Amino acid sequence: MTTQSPVDETTVLVVGAGPAGLVLGNLLLAAGVDCLIVERGSRAHVERRARAGFLAADTVRVLADHGLADGLKARGREHGVCVFRTGSGEFALRYADLGRRESHTVYPQQELVADLVDAFLRRGGDLRFGTTVSAMGGLDGDRPWLTAEGPDGTPYRLSGRYVAGCDGRHGISRRLLPAGTVRRHRRRHGVTWLALLAEAPPSLPAVTYAVHERGFAGHMARTPAVTRYYLQCAPEDRAESWSDAEIWAELDLRMRAERFGPLRRGPLLERALVDLESDVLDPMQHGRLFLAGDAAGLISPSAAKGANLAVMAARTLAEGFAAALHRGDEEPLARYSATCLPRIWRAQEFSHWMIGLLHAPAGDDEESRFLRSLRDARLETLRTSLPHQHSFADGYVGI
Ligand code: RFL
């Protein structure tokens, strides 16, 4: 049930009910800080939006420390191996036995979001679905405000002591950091994926990355009945222009099904194009506005870091708000960007390296040939060098 409280004054106004906003909201309530979450989508929409699935051990610890991990402990699955398939064969990297010796928990993002919504409402939180923030102001003063439009379309004002912009890459908050105070760091990686969700059990026991002359293909378990696949495609492709038959044929080819065994097919529940892109703002705050998650630091899904970074930023921000409000200590909030950005940049660096590990241009020009040979050398180093495997394991599962 959506709660609709008459109260329009709170302490922390949270925009967006994705992983960042919901973790922040739950941690604030647990710390005794009033907050209110405003979310544009309906509850059904946010609880069905399939995206991430791989949660790092650090993320799971943060959730468990705050009583938010019951669902993922009960239904998530531990995952500690990834496999690379190339023209010369395949090799498995048991990253849970290397480096930090940590594994992922595979738990679909929409199930985590549903658990977080449920926990927030059970704690008595005020969560307004179907409500869009259309304006924000007073960020330089001590009483910032938002204009929100609820399901009936009537605008109303909300005010608080702080605003947390957790409204993702297309949200309003990131546009309100004044030009001149914030520097944007952006890269479009020149790679496009067709992201697919198949109603089919995983075909393979591990995440499998296939490097093929026709482009990258990936296989990632989500649940015992649903599997995510990725197919690199041309940037100008349209998701609908791929037929189901073409998708499965291309997956078979790139995953080398003839050699390693067939993929389990099923209806495609979702297909969407994802342009691999990074977009980091520095600082992630201005006055009383603080950004968290994709709003502050979009990362390509190549290394499955986005939802994890969102949870970690929400934890840092919750601690900052609690320190300021309970102890009058503004220092952690003042340092918020400086605390988060090194973590974001380490994840960006690893994610960027993964893009170069898995992709290279197909052309027969000199540069394409050079980049393909570099990619092949990287894969060979990873296959044969134990120090590189330890370092990969740290970057892959660390956050
Ligand atoms: P979200 O999840 O986008 O939530 C933002 C929310 O803000 C709302 N909103 C507004 N509400 C009110 N007023 C407005 N004006 C508003 N504007 C926006 C939106 O409706 C939305 O509900 O951002 P958040 O919380 O920062 O979380 C980020 C993660 O969702 C994202 O990083 C991950 O999904 C990225 N990602 C992955 N991350 C991982 O850690 N592991 C993975 O395995 C993984 N796989 C993926 C992914 C992202 C993918 N896509 C779709 C790019 C796989 C894919 C295909």
Short mmCIF file of C-alpha atoms and ligand atoms in Angstrom, two decimals:
data_model
loop_
_atom_site.label_atom_id
_atom_site.label_comp_id
_atom_site.label_asym_id
_atom_site.label_seq_id
_atom_site.Cartn_x
_atom_site.Cartn_y
_atom_site.Cartn_z
CA MET A 1 0.00 0.00 0.00
CA THR A 2 1.25 3.46 -0.84
CA THR A 3 1.21 5.73 2.17
CA GLN A 4 0.06 9.31 1.66
CA SER A 5 0.76 11.42 4.69
CA PRO A 6 -0.56 14.97 5.06
CA VAL A 7 2.83 15.99 6.50
CA ASP A 8 4.82 18.15 4.09
CA GLU A 9 7.61 18.98 6.50
CA THR A 10 10.29 16.45 7.22
CA THR A 11 13.99 16.31 8.00
CA VAL A 12 15.45 14.61 4.91
CA LEU A 13 13.65 14.73 1.57
CA VAL A 14 14.68 11.74 -0.54
CA VAL A 15 13.98 11.86 -4.28
CA GLY A 16 13.76 8.39 -5.87
CA ALA A 17 12.98 4.91 -4.60
CA GLY A 18 15.73 2.90 -6.28
CA PRO A 19 18.43 1.09 -4.27
CA ALA A 20 20.08 4.39 -3.22
CA GLY A 21 16.93 6.16 -1.98
CA LEU A 22 15.47 3.11 -0.28
CA VAL A 23 18.64 2.12 1.54
CA LEU A 24 19.10 5.73 2.63
CA GLY A 25 15.49 5.95 3.83
CA ASN A 26 15.74 2.74 5.82
CA LEU A 27 19.05 3.71 7.43
CA LEU A 28 17.70 7.14 8.35
CA LEU A 29 14.61 5.69 10.04
CA ALA A 30 16.84 3.21 11.89
CA ALA A 31 18.96 6.17 13.08
CA GLY A 32 15.87 8.03 14.27
CA VAL A 33 15.95 10.64 11.48
CA ASP A 34 12.61 11.58 9.87
CA CYS A 35 12.51 11.34 6.12
CA LEU A 36 10.11 11.13 3.23
CA ILE A 37 10.71 9.39 -0.11
CA VAL A 38 9.11 10.69 -3.28
CA GLU A 39 9.04 8.29 -6.25
CA ARG A 40 7.79 9.01 -9.75
CA GLY A 41 6.92 5.38 -10.60
CA SER A 42 4.19 3.23 -9.12
CA ARG A 43 5.04 0.64 -6.50
CA ALA A 44 4.35 -2.15 -9.03
CA HIS A 45 6.68 -0.47 -11.53
CA VAL A 46 9.68 -0.14 -9.21
CA GLU A 47 9.18 -3.63 -7.78
CA ARG A 48 9.22 -5.18 -11.27
CA ARG A 49 12.05 -3.21 -12.86
CA ALA A 50 14.70 -5.86 -13.61
CA ARG A 51 18.24 -4.52 -13.68
CA ALA A 52 21.09 -5.61 -11.46
CA GLY A 53 21.63 -8.98 -9.89
CA PHE A 54 25.15 -9.20 -8.52
CA LEU A 55 25.65 -7.89 -5.01
CA ALA A 56 29.17 -7.65 -3.59
CA ALA A 57 29.97 -8.96 -0.12
CA ASP A 58 30.42 -5.38 1.18
CA THR A 59 26.94 -4.50 -0.05
CA VAL A 60 25.44 -7.56 1.58
CA ARG A 61 27.18 -6.66 4.85
CA VAL A 62 25.72 -3.14 4.84
CA LEU A 63 22.25 -4.53 4.19
CA ALA A 64 22.63 -7.28 6.81
CA ASP A 65 23.94 -4.84 9.43
CA HIS A 66 20.66 -2.93 9.10
CA GLY A 67 18.27 -5.88 9.03
CA LEU A 68 17.67 -5.50 5.28
CA ALA A 69 19.12 -8.80 4.06
CA ASP A 70 16.52 -11.40 5.07
CA GLY A 71 15.19 -11.79 1.51
CA LEU A 72 18.58 -12.01 -0.12
CA LYS A 73 19.87 -14.41 2.53
CA ALA A 74 16.83 -16.65 1.99
CA ARG A 75 16.56 -16.50 -1.80
CA GLY A 76 19.90 -15.16 -3.07
CA ARG A 77 22.57 -17.55 -4.31
CA GLU A 78 26.31 -17.37 -3.71
CA HIS A 79 28.38 -17.03 -6.84
CA GLY A 80 32.16 -17.21 -6.95
CA VAL A 81 33.22 -18.31 -10.44
CA CYS A 82 33.24 -16.61 -13.81
CA VAL A 83 34.13 -18.15 -17.13
CA PHE A 84 35.69 -16.61 -20.23
CA ARG A 85 35.11 -18.20 -23.64
CA THR A 86 37.36 -17.27 -26.53
CA GLY A 87 38.23 -18.75 -29.91
CA SER A 88 40.84 -20.94 -28.23
CA GLY A 89 38.64 -22.45 -25.51
CA GLU A 90 37.31 -21.45 -22.14
CA PHE A 91 38.79 -20.85 -18.72
CA ALA A 92 37.16 -20.51 -15.33
CA LEU A 93 38.28 -18.00 -12.73
CA ARG A 94 37.33 -19.03 -9.20
CA TYR A 95 37.44 -15.51 -7.79
CA ALA A 96 35.94 -16.54 -4.46
CA ASP A 97 39.17 -18.49 -3.80
CA LEU A 98 41.43 -15.60 -4.82
CA GLY A 99 42.24 -12.05 -3.69
CA ARG A 100 39.74 -10.96 -1.04
CA ARG A 101 38.19 -14.46 -1.14
CA GLU A 102 34.71 -13.06 -1.42
CA SER A 103 31.79 -14.04 -3.57
CA HIS A 104 28.73 -12.28 -5.00
CA THR A 105 25.17 -12.88 -3.92
CA VAL A 106 22.92 -13.14 -6.95
CA TYR A 107 19.61 -11.52 -6.08
CA PRO A 108 17.51 -9.62 -8.63
CA GLN A 109 17.44 -5.87 -8.04
CA GLN A 110 13.63 -5.74 -8.22
CA GLU A 111 13.40 -8.24 -5.35
CA LEU A 112 15.83 -6.18 -3.30
CA VAL A 113 13.79 -3.06 -4.07
CA ALA A 114 10.59 -4.84 -3.00
CA ASP A 115 12.25 -5.92 0.29
CA LEU A 116 13.47 -2.36 0.92
CA VAL A 117 10.04 -0.84 0.21
CA ASP A 118 8.45 -3.35 2.55
CA ALA A 119 10.99 -2.65 5.32
CA PHE A 120 10.59 1.12 4.94
CA LEU A 121 6.81 0.98 5.18
CA ARG A 122 6.93 -1.48 8.11
CA ARG A 123 9.16 1.02 9.94
CA GLY A 124 6.42 3.59 9.45
CA GLY A 125 8.14 5.45 6.59
CA ASP A 126 6.35 7.92 4.32
CA LEU A 127 6.84 6.76 0.72
CA ARG A 128 4.87 8.56 -1.98
CA PHE A 129 4.67 6.58 -5.22
CA GLY A 130 3.37 8.10 -8.45
CA THR A 131 4.78 11.45 -7.31
CA THR A 132 7.20 13.43 -9.47
CA VAL A 133 9.52 16.14 -8.22
CA SER A 134 9.34 18.96 -10.75
CA ALA A 135 11.30 21.72 -9.00
CA MET A 136 13.70 22.18 -6.11
CA GLY A 137 15.05 25.26 -4.39
CA GLY A 138 16.46 26.84 -1.27
CA LEU A 139 19.50 24.60 -1.51
CA ASP A 140 21.82 27.34 -0.25
CA GLY A 141 19.64 28.06 2.78
CA ASP A 142 18.68 25.91 5.75
CA ARG A 143 15.19 24.96 4.57
CA PRO A 144 15.38 23.48 1.04
CA TRP A 145 12.12 22.59 -0.68
CA LEU A 146 10.70 20.47 -3.49
CA THR A 147 7.64 20.81 -5.65
CA ALA A 148 6.00 17.43 -6.10
CA GLU A 149 3.06 16.37 -8.24
CA GLY A 150 1.10 13.43 -6.91
CA PRO A 151 -1.09 10.99 -8.83
CA ASP A 152 -3.89 13.58 -9.10
CA GLY A 153 -1.52 16.05 -10.80
CA THR A 154 -1.84 18.76 -8.14
CA PRO A 155 1.54 20.28 -7.28
CA TYR A 156 2.42 20.71 -3.63
CA ARG A 157 5.46 21.76 -1.68
CA LEU A 158 7.63 19.66 0.62
CA SER A 159 10.36 21.05 2.79
CA GLY A 160 13.09 19.63 4.94
CA ARG A 161 16.56 20.32 6.26
CA TYR A 162 18.35 18.31 3.58
CA VAL A 163 17.60 16.88 0.14
CA ALA A 164 19.02 13.57 -1.08
CA GLY A 165 18.94 13.28 -4.88
CA CYS A 166 18.66 9.52 -5.48
CA ASP A 167 16.75 9.91 -8.72
CA GLY A 168 19.08 8.11 -11.10
CA ARG A 169 20.80 9.15 -14.30
CA HIS A 170 17.84 11.03 -15.78
CA GLY A 171 16.68 12.64 -12.54
CA ILE A 172 16.20 16.30 -11.80
CA SER A 173 18.72 16.55 -8.92
CA ARG A 174 21.94 16.27 -10.93
CA ARG A 175 20.80 19.17 -13.12
CA LEU A 176 20.53 21.40 -10.07
CA LEU A 177 24.19 21.32 -9.11
CA PRO A 178 25.14 24.78 -10.37
CA ALA A 179 27.44 24.90 -13.38
CA GLY A 180 30.79 26.23 -12.26
CA THR A 181 30.68 24.43 -8.92
CA VAL A 182 30.55 20.92 -10.34
CA ARG A 183 32.72 19.15 -12.90
CA ARG A 184 31.26 16.41 -15.04
CA HIS A 185 33.43 13.45 -16.11
CA ARG A 186 31.76 11.55 -18.87
CA ARG A 187 32.67 8.86 -21.33
CA ARG A 188 30.56 7.04 -23.84
CA HIS A 189 32.45 3.81 -24.29
CA GLY A 190 31.33 3.25 -27.88
CA VAL A 191 29.81 -0.12 -27.03
CA THR A 192 26.11 -1.00 -27.10
CA TRP A 193 24.54 -4.08 -25.55
CA LEU A 194 21.20 -5.64 -26.22
CA ALA A 195 20.19 -6.54 -22.65
CA LEU A 196 17.84 -9.51 -22.54
CA LEU A 197 15.92 -11.31 -19.84
CA ALA A 198 14.87 -14.84 -20.74
CA GLU A 199 12.31 -16.88 -18.91
CA ALA A 200 14.64 -19.83 -18.99
CA PRO A 201 16.81 -21.49 -16.34
CA PRO A 202 20.49 -20.57 -16.47
CA SER A 203 22.27 -22.66 -19.09
CA LEU A 204 25.62 -22.60 -17.34
CA PRO A 205 26.72 -22.83 -13.71
CA ALA A 206 28.71 -19.55 -13.85
CA VAL A 207 28.64 -16.05 -15.28
CA THR A 208 30.07 -16.57 -18.73
CA TYR A 209 31.69 -13.89 -20.88
CA ALA A 210 32.09 -14.85 -24.53
CA VAL A 211 34.51 -12.91 -26.71
CA HIS A 212 33.75 -13.49 -30.36
CA GLU A 213 34.68 -11.89 -33.66
CA ARG A 214 31.01 -10.91 -34.08
CA GLY A 215 31.02 -9.17 -30.68
CA PHE A 216 30.62 -9.88 -27.00
CA ALA A 217 27.91 -12.13 -25.51
CA GLY A 218 27.23 -12.68 -21.81
CA HIS A 219 25.26 -15.14 -19.70
CA MET A 220 24.28 -14.30 -16.09
CA ALA A 221 21.96 -16.27 -13.84
CA ARG A 222 19.25 -14.24 -12.13
CA THR A 223 16.94 -16.84 -10.54
CA PRO A 224 16.48 -20.60 -11.15
CA ALA A 225 13.87 -19.64 -13.78
CA VAL A 226 15.26 -16.41 -15.29
CA THR A 227 18.56 -15.68 -17.04
CA ARG A 228 20.07 -12.43 -18.25
CA TYR A 229 21.90 -12.42 -21.56
CA TYR A 230 23.78 -9.65 -23.27
CA LEU A 231 24.62 -9.32 -26.95
CA GLN A 232 26.87 -6.56 -28.19
CA CYS A 233 25.16 -4.92 -31.14
CA ALA A 234 25.54 -1.95 -33.44
CA PRO A 235 24.81 1.43 -31.76
CA GLU A 236 22.18 2.18 -34.41
CA ASP A 237 20.33 -1.11 -33.85
CA ARG A 238 16.82 -1.04 -32.44
CA ALA A 239 15.88 -3.60 -29.80
CA GLU A 240 12.69 -4.51 -31.67
CA SER A 241 14.53 -5.12 -34.92
CA TRP A 242 16.04 -8.29 -33.48
CA SER A 243 13.67 -11.26 -33.78
CA ASP A 244 13.69 -13.93 -31.07
CA ALA A 245 15.09 -16.43 -33.57
CA GLU A 246 17.95 -14.06 -34.50
CA ILE A 247 18.75 -13.42 -30.84
CA TRP A 248 18.99 -17.10 -29.93
CA ALA A 249 20.97 -17.93 -33.07
CA GLU A 250 23.44 -15.13 -32.31
CA LEU A 251 23.74 -16.17 -28.66
CA ASP A 252 24.39 -19.79 -29.71
CA LEU A 253 27.04 -18.66 -32.15
CA ARG A 254 28.91 -16.28 -29.84
CA MET A 255 28.60 -18.53 -26.77
CA ARG A 256 29.89 -21.34 -29.03
CA ALA A 257 27.00 -23.63 -28.17
CA GLU A 258 28.13 -26.14 -30.79
CA ARG A 259 31.31 -26.74 -28.82
CA PHE A 260 30.20 -26.15 -25.22
CA GLY A 261 26.57 -27.26 -25.27
CA PRO A 262 23.20 -25.68 -26.09
CA LEU A 263 21.59 -22.74 -24.29
CA ARG A 264 18.23 -23.25 -22.64
CA ARG A 265 15.74 -21.15 -24.52
CA GLY A 266 12.58 -19.50 -23.26
CA PRO A 267 10.38 -16.49 -23.91
CA LEU A 268 12.25 -13.17 -23.87
CA LEU A 269 10.66 -11.11 -21.11
CA GLU A 270 12.62 -7.96 -21.85
CA ARG A 271 14.97 -6.56 -24.45
CA ALA A 272 16.56 -3.13 -24.17
CA LEU A 273 19.54 -1.36 -25.64
CA VAL A 274 22.17 -0.19 -23.17
CA ASP A 275 24.86 2.24 -24.32
CA LEU A 276 27.84 1.67 -22.08
CA GLU A 277 28.42 5.04 -20.48
CA SER A 278 30.08 6.58 -17.42
CA ASP A 279 29.10 9.94 -15.98
CA VAL A 280 30.55 11.14 -12.68
CA LEU A 281 29.91 14.48 -10.98
CA ASP A 282 32.48 16.05 -8.66
CA PRO A 283 31.49 17.20 -6.13
CA MET A 284 28.30 15.20 -5.58
CA GLN A 285 26.79 17.90 -3.40
CA HIS A 286 25.83 21.53 -3.34
CA GLY A 287 24.55 23.35 -0.27
CA ARG A 288 21.85 21.14 1.25
CA LEU A 289 21.57 18.83 -1.79
CA PHE A 290 23.49 15.52 -1.80
CA LEU A 291 23.45 13.07 -4.72
CA ALA A 292 23.76 9.30 -4.37
CA GLY A 293 23.74 6.33 -6.76
CA ASP A 294 23.44 6.74 -10.53
CA ALA A 295 22.49 10.41 -10.06
CA ALA A 296 26.05 11.12 -8.91
CA GLY A 297 28.09 8.47 -10.66
CA LEU A 298 26.65 6.48 -13.54
CA ILE A 299 28.76 3.43 -14.35
CA SER A 300 28.51 1.03 -17.27
CA PRO A 301 27.04 -2.37 -16.31
CA SER A 302 30.17 -4.18 -17.56
CA ALA A 303 31.38 -5.04 -14.05
CA ALA A 304 28.01 -5.01 -12.22
CA LYS A 305 28.91 -2.18 -9.83
CA GLY A 306 26.06 0.37 -10.10
CA ALA A 307 23.63 -0.93 -7.49
CA ASN A 308 26.53 -1.73 -5.17
CA LEU A 309 27.92 1.81 -5.37
CA ALA A 310 24.40 3.13 -4.78
CA VAL A 311 24.09 1.17 -1.52
CA MET A 312 27.53 2.25 -0.30
CA ALA A 313 26.87 5.94 -1.03
CA ALA A 314 23.53 5.71 0.77
CA ARG A 315 25.26 4.31 3.83
CA THR A 316 27.87 7.11 3.83
CA LEU A 317 25.15 9.73 3.37
CA ALA A 318 22.95 8.30 6.14
CA GLU A 319 25.91 8.45 8.53
CA GLY A 320 26.57 12.05 7.50
CA PHE A 321 22.96 13.13 8.07
CA ALA A 322 22.85 11.35 11.44
CA ALA A 323 26.09 13.02 12.58
CA ALA A 324 24.84 16.46 11.57
CA LEU A 325 21.39 16.07 13.06
CA HIS A 326 22.19 14.17 16.25
CA ARG A 327 25.59 15.60 17.17
CA GLY A 328 25.71 18.85 15.24
CA ASP A 329 28.80 17.49 13.48
CA GLU A 330 28.68 18.74 9.87
CA GLU A 331 32.13 17.40 9.02
CA PRO A 332 31.06 13.96 7.59
CA LEU A 333 28.53 15.70 5.31
CA ALA A 334 31.13 18.24 4.21
CA ARG A 335 33.42 15.31 3.33
CA TYR A 336 30.67 13.27 1.65
CA SER A 337 31.97 13.65 -1.94
CA ALA A 338 35.58 13.16 -0.88
CA THR A 339 34.58 9.94 0.92
CA CYS A 340 32.58 8.50 -1.99
CA LEU A 341 34.54 9.57 -5.05
CA PRO A 342 37.67 7.40 -4.58
CA ARG A 343 35.39 4.34 -4.30
CA ILE A 344 33.47 5.43 -7.40
CA TRP A 345 36.67 5.98 -9.38
CA ARG A 346 38.14 2.60 -8.42
CA ALA A 347 34.92 0.96 -9.64
CA GLN A 348 35.00 3.07 -12.84
CA GLU A 349 38.59 2.05 -13.47
CA PHE A 350 37.81 -1.65 -13.09
CA SER A 351 34.65 -1.37 -15.14
CA HIS A 352 36.50 0.44 -17.91
CA TRP A 353 39.21 -2.24 -17.89
CA MET A 354 36.49 -4.92 -18.17
CA ILE A 355 35.13 -3.18 -21.27
CA GLY A 356 38.58 -3.43 -22.86
CA LEU A 357 38.85 -7.07 -21.78
CA LEU A 358 35.61 -8.05 -23.46
CA HIS A 359 35.33 -5.81 -26.52
CA ALA A 360 37.36 -4.71 -29.50
CA PRO A 361 36.32 -3.25 -32.84
CA ALA A 362 35.58 -5.73 -35.61
CA GLY A 363 37.05 -3.80 -38.56
CA ASP A 364 40.08 -4.84 -40.58
CA ASP A 365 41.84 -1.48 -40.26
CA GLU A 366 45.16 -1.11 -38.43
CA GLU A 367 43.68 0.31 -35.23
CA SER A 368 40.98 -2.35 -34.94
CA ARG A 369 43.58 -5.08 -35.43
CA PHE A 370 45.77 -3.46 -32.78
CA LEU A 371 42.93 -3.23 -30.25
CA ARG A 372 41.84 -6.83 -30.89
CA SER A 373 45.36 -8.08 -30.28
CA LEU A 374 45.55 -6.05 -27.06
CA ARG A 375 42.26 -7.56 -25.89
CA ASP A 376 43.50 -11.07 -26.68
CA ALA A 377 46.73 -10.41 -24.77
CA ARG A 378 44.76 -9.19 -21.76
CA LEU A 379 42.64 -12.33 -21.76
CA GLU A 380 45.74 -14.50 -22.09
CA THR A 381 47.43 -12.71 -19.18
CA LEU A 382 44.34 -13.24 -17.08
CA ARG A 383 44.19 -16.92 -18.03
CA THR A 384 47.83 -17.64 -17.23
CA SER A 385 48.96 -15.24 -14.49
CA LEU A 386 48.00 -15.98 -10.90
CA PRO A 387 48.90 -12.45 -9.65
CA HIS A 388 46.58 -11.02 -12.31
CA GLN A 389 43.84 -13.41 -11.25
CA HIS A 390 44.18 -12.27 -7.61
CA SER A 391 44.02 -8.65 -8.71
CA PHE A 392 41.00 -9.37 -10.93
CA ALA A 393 39.24 -11.05 -8.02
CA ASP A 394 39.81 -7.94 -5.84
CA GLY A 395 38.45 -5.60 -8.48
CA TYR A 396 35.58 -7.84 -9.54
CA VAL A 397 34.03 -8.38 -6.15
CA GLY A 398 35.37 -5.37 -4.28
CA ILE A 399 33.43 -2.19 -3.88
P1 RFL B 1 17.54 4.06 -9.89
O1 RFL B 1 17.44 2.59 -9.60
O2 RFL B 1 17.53 4.48 -11.31
O3 RFL B 1 16.38 4.80 -9.08
C1 RFL B 1 16.10 6.16 -9.30
C2 RFL B 1 14.62 6.38 -8.99
O4 RFL B 1 14.32 7.77 -9.05
C3 RFL B 1 13.03 7.93 -9.64
N1 RFL B 1 12.93 9.29 -10.17
C4 RFL B 1 12.12 10.26 -9.65
N2 RFL B 1 11.25 10.24 -8.64
C5 RFL B 1 10.56 11.39 -8.36
N3 RFL B 1 10.71 12.54 -9.07
C6 RFL B 1 11.59 12.60 -10.11
N4 RFL B 1 11.75 13.74 -10.78
C7 RFL B 1 12.33 11.43 -10.44
N5 RFL B 1 13.26 11.12 -11.39
C8 RFL B 1 13.59 9.83 -11.22
C9 RFL B 1 12.99 6.84 -10.71
O5 RFL B 1 11.66 6.51 -11.07
C10 RFL B 1 13.71 5.69 -10.01
O6 RFL B 1 12.82 4.82 -9.33
O7 RFL B 1 18.87 4.69 -9.27
P2 RFL B 1 19.78 4.26 -7.97
O8 RFL B 1 18.93 4.12 -6.77
O9 RFL B 1 20.91 5.18 -7.99
O10 RFL B 1 20.27 2.76 -8.31
C11 RFL B 1 21.19 2.53 -9.36
C12 RFL B 1 20.97 1.11 -9.92
O11 RFL B 1 19.61 0.95 -10.27
C13 RFL B 1 21.89 0.86 -11.13
O12 RFL B 1 23.18 1.36 -10.88
C14 RFL B 1 22.03 -0.64 -11.46
O13 RFL B 1 20.82 -1.19 -11.90
C15 RFL B 1 23.11 -0.84 -12.51
N6 RFL B 1 23.20 -2.26 -12.95
C16 RFL B 1 23.84 -3.20 -12.18
N7 RFL B 1 24.37 -2.83 -10.97
C17 RFL B 1 24.95 -3.76 -10.18
O14 RFL B 1 25.43 -3.41 -9.09
N8 RFL B 1 25.00 -5.10 -10.52
C18 RFL B 1 24.47 -5.56 -11.71
O15 RFL B 1 24.49 -6.77 -11.98
C19 RFL B 1 23.88 -4.57 -12.60
N9 RFL B 1 23.32 -4.95 -13.77
C20 RFL B 1 22.60 -2.65 -14.16
C21 RFL B 1 22.68 -4.01 -14.54
C22 RFL B 1 21.94 -1.72 -14.98
C23 RFL B 1 21.39 -2.14 -16.18
N10 RFL B 1 20.76 -1.18 -16.99
C24 RFL B 1 19.35 -1.12 -17.14
C25 RFL B 1 21.53 -0.02 -17.39
C26 RFL B 1 22.12 -4.42 -15.74
C27 RFL B 1 21.47 -3.49 -16.59
C28 RFL B 1 20.88 -3.96 -17.89
#
